[in-house]
Every structure is written in structure tokens, then in C-alpha cells.
């Protein structure tokens, strides 16, 4: 039922070019690159307005994010337009204890709050090429890591890190290859492969700008290479160090 409702509604922040061959480096070096990239994500609260462009037209979103007292990243995403989608709300909580992210969803036609299941995570978000799973960072300890090469993106020399889930049955992708700038700890591109090992989607930052001291991906694309469709996410405004009450990040807030 949830999967069908996610499809009817149209069907938050997360990476790739010619790969240079290179020998694999130690797993711990690759894992540390990923860990540093997660740690480098903005630690201050922010409030952003986003335009998500899909094959079915634009969607207008507001994203609020901050860290909880326990260090967990918390995000609240609300659809503000078009009218038939306005009011869809999404809450995600990313613990720091190695537990999987928690995601909650409220659709426009229901007052109920739904805990996002493994099946729902593979649904397109608002009819875009982004999956619901793409809105959160996967748990660091849930993957094995390997450095497989180098690539230049946006004038930056990046390391290619291949992440493979330890429990592939619980994840939508067979593996993910991320291009990480080790100087600034920025993920600039991700390639997502299906369980059969074929390239499914490529996510890439197209425009990067430092705002209030934080590198901000103002424009990012997600291209489904198998279906040849693309969605674009553009931050139209963002305020760092925003005042956001903790109640915004509680599941009951989705019902307001």
C-alpha cells in the first residue's frame, strides 16, 4: 500500500566521468575518507528552499536540518508546491551509533505518519530519479570500502571510493562509487549500481559555492542511465545558523 501511494504522489543532501585505473588501497583509508566527508557536512542548523525538477514538472520544497543533542543529523522536508503535492512531509533522523537512518512520511491524503520501510526506500521521491533512500547518508558501519582510482571534477582531484553493503538484501543498491575531494572532504559524484552490478544512476554536483563558510551544492543532478531520465535539485535560498526548534524534528510534527 505504501509503495503504491508513493507512486501516486509522483510515481535532503547526498555522486561520477572517466575512471583512472589504480591499485586498491587499504580499506581503512577508504572508510576514513567517507567518515570525514560525513563529518564535514554542515554542523549548524540551516533552512533551505529547493526546486526539484522532474519529468512531471517542478516540485518546491523546504528543508530544515540540525543536529540533535546526541549528535544525530535530523532533517524535515516539506513539499510546498504544486498544490496537489503540497503538504507531503518527510522526517529523517541519522543516528551516530551505527544504527540505520530512521525515516517517516506523511502523505497529503492521510493524517497518518508512516515509518518508511525497506521497500518504500526504493520508491522515486516525488516522481524524480532520486529514491527516498537517497535523502539520507547510509550508516558507515554497514559497508565495506575500497579506493579504486582517481578522477577530476569541478577542477578538484578526487579519490574514487567503492562502497559495498554488508547486507545487500537490506539496501537498494549493489554498490556505490563516490568521488571524494580529500582536501575539502566533499562528495562531488556518486554512481549507483543495481544488485546485478550494472550502473543504474549517476548523481553529480554541478554548481558548488561556499556560503557563510560552508561548501554548498547549489545544483545537483541525478541521471538514470538505464531509463535516460534526469532530475535536478537546485537550492534557491539557504540560511545557515537558522533558529529551528527541536519539535520540528519529532514525528508528531508531521501531522500539524
mmCIF file of N, CA and C in Angstrom, residues 73-149:
data_model
loop_
_atom_site.group_PDB
_atom_site.id
_atom_site.type_symbol
_atom_site.label_atom_id
_atom_site.label_comp_id
_atom_site.label_asym_id
_atom_site.label_seq_id
_atom_site.Cartn_x
_atom_site.Cartn_y
_atom_site.Cartn_z
ATOM 1 N N UNK A 73 22.003 13.650 12.977
ATOM 2 C CA UNK A 73 21.526 14.626 11.992
ATOM 3 C C UNK A 73 20.029 14.435 11.817
ATOM 4 N N UNK A 74 19.289 15.545 11.898
ATOM 5 C CA UNK A 74 17.840 15.483 11.772
ATOM 6 C C UNK A 74 17.402 16.421 10.651
ATOM 7 N N UNK A 75 16.500 15.950 9.808
ATOM 8 C CA UNK A 75 16.034 16.767 8.694
ATOM 9 C C UNK A 75 14.522 16.711 8.557
ATOM 10 N N UNK A 76 13.935 17.846 8.243
ATOM 11 C CA UNK A 76 12.489 17.942 7.999
ATOM 12 C C UNK A 76 12.294 18.538 6.618
ATOM 13 N N UNK A 77 11.588 17.810 5.761
ATOM 14 C CA UNK A 77 11.387 18.227 4.381
ATOM 15 C C UNK A 77 9.894 18.316 4.106
ATOM 16 N N UNK A 78 9.453 19.456 3.590
ATOM 17 C CA UNK A 78 8.033 19.645 3.287
ATOM 18 C C UNK A 78 7.866 20.130 1.851
ATOM 19 N N UNK A 79 6.883 19.535 1.155
ATOM 20 C CA UNK A 79 6.558 19.976 -0.196
ATOM 21 C C UNK A 79 5.604 21.160 -0.090
ATOM 22 N N UNK A 80 5.972 22.278 -0.716
ATOM 23 C CA UNK A 80 5.133 23.481 -0.673
ATOM 24 C C UNK A 80 4.399 23.728 -1.984
ATOM 25 N N UNK A 81 4.727 22.999 -3.041
ATOM 26 C CA UNK A 81 4.045 23.122 -4.321
ATOM 27 C C UNK A 81 4.568 22.074 -5.291
ATOM 28 N N UNK A 82 3.751 21.769 -6.323
ATOM 29 C CA UNK A 82 2.455 22.347 -6.691
ATOM 30 C C UNK A 82 1.342 21.949 -5.707
ATOM 31 N N UNK A 83 0.154 22.504 -5.930
ATOM 32 C CA UNK A 83 -0.931 22.374 -4.968
ATOM 33 C C UNK A 83 -1.300 20.927 -4.679
ATOM 34 N N UNK A 84 -1.269 20.051 -5.694
ATOM 35 C CA UNK A 84 -1.704 18.669 -5.468
ATOM 36 C C UNK A 84 -0.710 17.860 -4.651
ATOM 37 N N UNK A 85 0.507 18.373 -4.460
ATOM 38 C CA UNK A 85 1.519 17.684 -3.666
ATOM 39 C C UNK A 85 1.847 18.420 -2.369
ATOM 40 N N UNK A 86 1.386 19.659 -2.258
ATOM 41 C CA UNK A 86 1.712 20.465 -1.079
ATOM 42 C C UNK A 86 1.218 19.771 0.187
ATOM 43 N N UNK A 87 2.076 19.738 1.192
ATOM 44 C CA UNK A 87 1.722 19.112 2.455
ATOM 45 C C UNK A 87 2.342 17.753 2.675
ATOM 46 N N UNK A 88 2.948 17.171 1.620
ATOM 47 C CA UNK A 88 3.724 15.940 1.837
ATOM 48 C C UNK A 88 4.915 16.311 2.716
ATOM 49 N N UNK A 89 5.107 15.540 3.777
ATOM 50 C CA UNK A 89 6.168 15.855 4.743
ATOM 51 C C UNK A 89 7.019 14.629 5.017
ATOM 52 N N UNK A 90 8.300 14.873 5.199
ATOM 53 C CA UNK A 90 9.263 13.788 5.367
ATOM 54 C C UNK A 90 10.213 14.161 6.495
ATOM 55 N N UNK A 91 10.415 13.228 7.417
ATOM 56 C CA UNK A 91 11.344 13.420 8.530
ATOM 57 C C UNK A 91 12.398 12.330 8.478
ATOM 58 N N UNK A 92 13.661 12.721 8.619
ATOM 59 C CA UNK A 92 14.709 11.708 8.680
ATOM 60 C C UNK A 92 15.663 12.013 9.818
ATOM 61 N N UNK A 93 16.075 10.949 10.488
ATOM 62 C CA UNK A 93 16.985 11.043 11.632
ATOM 63 C C UNK A 93 18.127 10.073 11.384
ATOM 64 N N UNK A 94 19.350 10.584 11.403
ATOM 65 C CA UNK A 94 20.529 9.771 11.135
ATOM 66 C C UNK A 94 21.338 9.634 12.417
ATOM 67 N N UNK A 95 21.206 8.505 13.149
ATOM 68 C CA UNK A 95 21.929 8.316 14.414
ATOM 69 C C UNK A 95 23.436 8.253 14.210
ATOM 70 N N UNK A 96 24.160 8.476 15.296
ATOM 71 C CA UNK A 96 25.622 8.401 15.249
ATOM 72 C C UNK A 96 26.136 7.098 15.853
ATOM 73 N N UNK A 97 25.229 6.222 16.295
ATOM 74 C CA UNK A 97 25.641 4.982 16.958
ATOM 75 C C UNK A 97 25.738 3.792 16.009
ATOM 76 N N UNK A 98 25.691 4.057 14.696
ATOM 77 C CA UNK A 98 25.792 2.974 13.726
ATOM 78 C C UNK A 98 24.468 2.379 13.313
ATOM 79 N N UNK A 99 23.380 2.806 13.965
ATOM 80 C CA UNK A 99 22.063 2.305 13.590
ATOM 81 C C UNK A 99 21.638 2.888 12.242
ATOM 82 N N UNK A 100 20.781 2.178 11.486
ATOM 83 C CA UNK A 100 20.307 2.710 10.200
ATOM 84 C C UNK A 100 19.502 3.988 10.401
ATOM 85 N N UNK A 101 19.451 4.844 9.387
ATOM 86 C CA UNK A 101 18.630 6.060 9.478
ATOM 87 C C UNK A 101 17.156 5.712 9.675
ATOM 88 N N UNK A 102 16.447 6.596 10.386
ATOM 89 C CA UNK A 102 15.003 6.468 10.545
ATOM 90 C C UNK A 102 14.333 7.491 9.643
ATOM 91 N N UNK A 103 13.300 7.063 8.914
ATOM 92 C CA UNK A 103 12.581 7.958 8.021
ATOM 93 C C UNK A 103 11.081 7.812 8.252
ATOM 94 N N UNK A 104 10.400 8.954 8.295
ATOM 95 C CA UNK A 104 8.959 8.985 8.500
ATOM 96 C C UNK A 104 8.341 9.832 7.389
ATOM 97 N N UNK A 105 7.135 9.447 6.972
ATOM 98 C CA UNK A 105 6.499 10.096 5.838
ATOM 99 C C UNK A 105 5.035 10.343 6.131
ATOM 100 N N UNK A 106 4.550 11.537 5.744
ATOM 101 C CA UNK A 106 3.125 11.830 5.787
ATOM 102 C C UNK A 106 2.687 12.306 4.413
ATOM 103 N N UNK A 107 1.696 11.625 3.833
ATOM 104 C CA UNK A 107 1.196 11.988 2.515
ATOM 105 C C UNK A 107 0.036 12.960 2.651
ATOM 106 N N UNK A 108 -0.320 13.621 1.567
ATOM 107 C CA UNK A 108 -1.342 14.676 1.620
ATOM 108 C C UNK A 108 -2.716 14.140 1.989
ATOM 109 N N UNK A 109 -3.054 12.943 1.558
ATOM 110 C CA UNK A 109 -4.404 12.421 1.742
ATOM 111 C C UNK A 109 -4.597 11.720 3.081
ATOM 112 N N UNK A 110 -3.620 11.731 3.942
ATOM 113 C CA UNK A 110 -3.706 10.980 5.187
ATOM 114 C C UNK A 110 -3.165 11.799 6.347
ATOM 115 N N UNK A 111 -3.762 11.556 7.523
ATOM 116 C CA UNK A 111 -3.244 12.163 8.743
ATOM 117 C C UNK A 111 -2.249 11.225 9.420
ATOM 118 N N UNK A 112 -2.117 10.030 8.890
ATOM 119 C CA UNK A 112 -1.242 9.031 9.491
ATOM 120 C C UNK A 112 0.219 9.310 9.152
ATOM 121 N N UNK A 113 1.079 8.936 10.079
ATOM 122 C CA UNK A 113 2.518 9.010 9.865
ATOM 123 C C UNK A 113 3.017 7.600 9.615
ATOM 124 N N UNK A 114 3.796 7.429 8.574
ATOM 125 C CA UNK A 114 4.271 6.103 8.175
ATOM 126 C C UNK A 114 5.778 6.018 8.383
ATOM 127 N N UNK A 115 6.226 4.973 9.045
ATOM 128 C CA UNK A 115 7.658 4.693 9.141
ATOM 129 C C UNK A 115 8.093 4.079 7.811
ATOM 130 N N UNK A 116 9.061 4.672 7.172
ATOM 131 C CA UNK A 116 9.488 4.231 5.848
ATOM 132 C C UNK A 116 10.106 2.845 5.944
ATOM 133 N N UNK A 117 9.598 1.926 5.137
ATOM 134 C CA UNK A 117 10.076 0.546 5.129
ATOM 135 C C UNK A 117 11.185 0.383 4.095
ATOM 136 N N UNK A 118 11.798 -0.802 4.102
ATOM 137 C CA UNK A 118 12.864 -1.088 3.131
ATOM 138 C C UNK A 118 12.334 -0.994 1.710
ATOM 139 N N UNK A 119 11.098 -1.461 1.499
ATOM 140 C CA UNK A 119 10.518 -1.422 0.151
ATOM 141 C C UNK A 119 10.251 0.016 -0.289
ATOM 142 N N UNK A 120 9.748 0.835 0.630
ATOM 143 C CA UNK A 120 9.430 2.220 0.294
ATOM 144 C C UNK A 120 10.677 3.026 -0.020
ATOM 145 N N UNK A 121 11.811 2.669 0.588
ATOM 146 C CA UNK A 121 13.055 3.404 0.359
ATOM 147 C C UNK A 121 13.469 3.361 -1.100
ATOM 148 N N UNK A 122 13.010 2.355 -1.831
ATOM 149 C CA UNK A 122 13.378 2.220 -3.237
ATOM 150 C C UNK A 122 12.404 2.940 -4.167
ATOM 151 N N UNK A 123 11.416 3.637 -3.604
ATOM 152 C CA UNK A 123 10.451 4.352 -4.427
ATOM 153 C C UNK A 123 11.023 5.697 -4.887
ATOM 154 N N UNK A 124 10.644 6.164 -6.082
ATOM 155 C CA UNK A 124 11.060 7.501 -6.525
ATOM 156 C C UNK A 124 10.501 8.572 -5.597
ATOM 157 N N UNK A 125 11.313 9.550 -5.273
ATOM 158 C CA UNK A 125 10.870 10.660 -4.435
ATOM 159 C C UNK A 125 10.172 11.701 -5.304
ATOM 160 N N UNK A 126 8.846 11.831 -5.113
ATOM 161 C CA UNK A 126 8.045 12.816 -5.849
ATOM 162 C C UNK A 126 8.171 12.654 -7.364
ATOM 163 N N UNK A 127 8.296 11.407 -7.809
ATOM 164 C CA UNK A 127 8.366 11.143 -9.241
ATOM 165 C C UNK A 127 9.683 11.514 -9.877
ATOM 166 N N UNK A 128 10.718 11.710 -9.072
ATOM 167 C CA UNK A 128 12.031 12.081 -9.601
ATOM 168 C C UNK A 128 12.918 10.848 -9.733
ATOM 169 N N UNK A 129 14.145 11.066 -10.188
ATOM 170 C CA UNK A 129 15.114 9.975 -10.260
ATOM 171 C C UNK A 129 15.836 9.767 -8.928
ATOM 172 N N UNK A 130 15.542 10.604 -7.930
ATOM 173 C CA UNK A 130 16.032 10.393 -6.571
ATOM 174 C C UNK A 130 15.132 9.361 -5.892
ATOM 175 N N UNK A 131 15.719 8.390 -5.212
ATOM 176 C CA UNK A 131 14.945 7.481 -4.378
ATOM 177 C C UNK A 131 14.779 8.109 -2.995
ATOM 178 N N UNK A 132 13.788 7.631 -2.244
ATOM 179 C CA UNK A 132 13.651 8.075 -0.854
ATOM 180 C C UNK A 132 14.920 7.740 -0.077
ATOM 181 N N UNK A 133 15.551 6.624 -0.401
ATOM 182 C CA UNK A 133 16.798 6.231 0.265
ATOM 183 C C UNK A 133 17.919 7.229 0.031
ATOM 184 N N UNK A 134 17.874 7.982 -1.076
ATOM 185 C CA UNK A 134 18.948 8.917 -1.409
ATOM 186 C C UNK A 134 18.931 10.177 -0.544
ATOM 187 N N UNK A 135 17.888 10.355 0.275
ATOM 188 C CA UNK A 135 17.772 11.562 1.081
ATOM 189 C C UNK A 135 18.593 11.495 2.358
ATOM 190 N N UNK A 136 19.151 10.320 2.674
ATOM 191 C CA UNK A 136 19.930 10.164 3.898
ATOM 192 C C UNK A 136 21.275 9.521 3.574
ATOM 193 N N UNK A 137 22.223 9.710 4.500
ATOM 194 C CA UNK A 137 23.514 9.050 4.381
ATOM 195 C C UNK A 137 23.401 7.647 4.974
ATOM 196 N N UNK A 138 23.870 6.616 4.263
ATOM 197 C CA UNK A 138 23.811 5.253 4.824
ATOM 198 C C UNK A 138 24.754 5.118 6.012
ATOM 199 N N UNK A 139 24.468 4.178 6.936
ATOM 200 C CA UNK A 139 25.332 4.003 8.114
ATOM 201 C C UNK A 139 26.739 3.580 7.712
ATOM 202 N N UNK A 140 27.736 4.222 8.287
ATOM 203 C CA UNK A 140 29.131 3.979 7.920
ATOM 204 C C UNK A 140 29.521 2.508 8.104
ATOM 205 N N UNK A 141 29.076 1.898 9.198
ATOM 206 C CA UNK A 141 29.497 0.536 9.505
ATOM 207 C C UNK A 141 28.746 -0.516 8.682
ATOM 208 N N UNK A 142 27.786 -0.088 7.886
ATOM 209 C CA UNK A 142 27.016 -1.037 7.094
ATOM 210 C C UNK A 142 27.662 -1.405 5.774
ATOM 211 N N UNK A 143 28.861 -0.877 5.499
ATOM 212 C CA UNK A 143 29.502 -1.076 4.201
ATOM 213 C C UNK A 143 30.970 -1.432 4.372
ATOM 214 N N UNK A 144 31.522 -2.045 3.326
ATOM 215 C CA UNK A 144 32.973 -2.178 3.203
ATOM 216 C C UNK A 144 33.423 -1.192 2.131
ATOM 217 N N UNK A 145 34.677 -0.738 2.213
ATOM 218 C CA UNK A 145 35.137 0.357 1.362
ATOM 219 C C UNK A 145 36.467 0.016 0.701
ATOM 220 N N UNK A 146 36.648 0.583 -0.494
ATOM 221 C CA UNK A 146 37.883 0.366 -1.240
ATOM 222 C C UNK A 146 38.121 1.558 -2.161
ATOM 223 N N UNK A 147 39.339 2.070 -2.168
ATOM 224 C CA UNK A 147 39.718 3.126 -3.107
ATOM 225 C C UNK A 147 40.097 2.466 -4.427
ATOM 226 N N UNK A 148 39.440 2.880 -5.512
ATOM 227 C CA UNK A 148 39.633 2.202 -6.799
ATOM 228 C C UNK A 148 40.248 3.088 -7.878
ATOM 229 N N UNK A 149 40.499 4.361 -7.606
ATOM 230 C CA UNK A 149 41.081 5.214 -8.631
ATOM 231 C C UNK A 149 40.957 6.679 -8.305
#
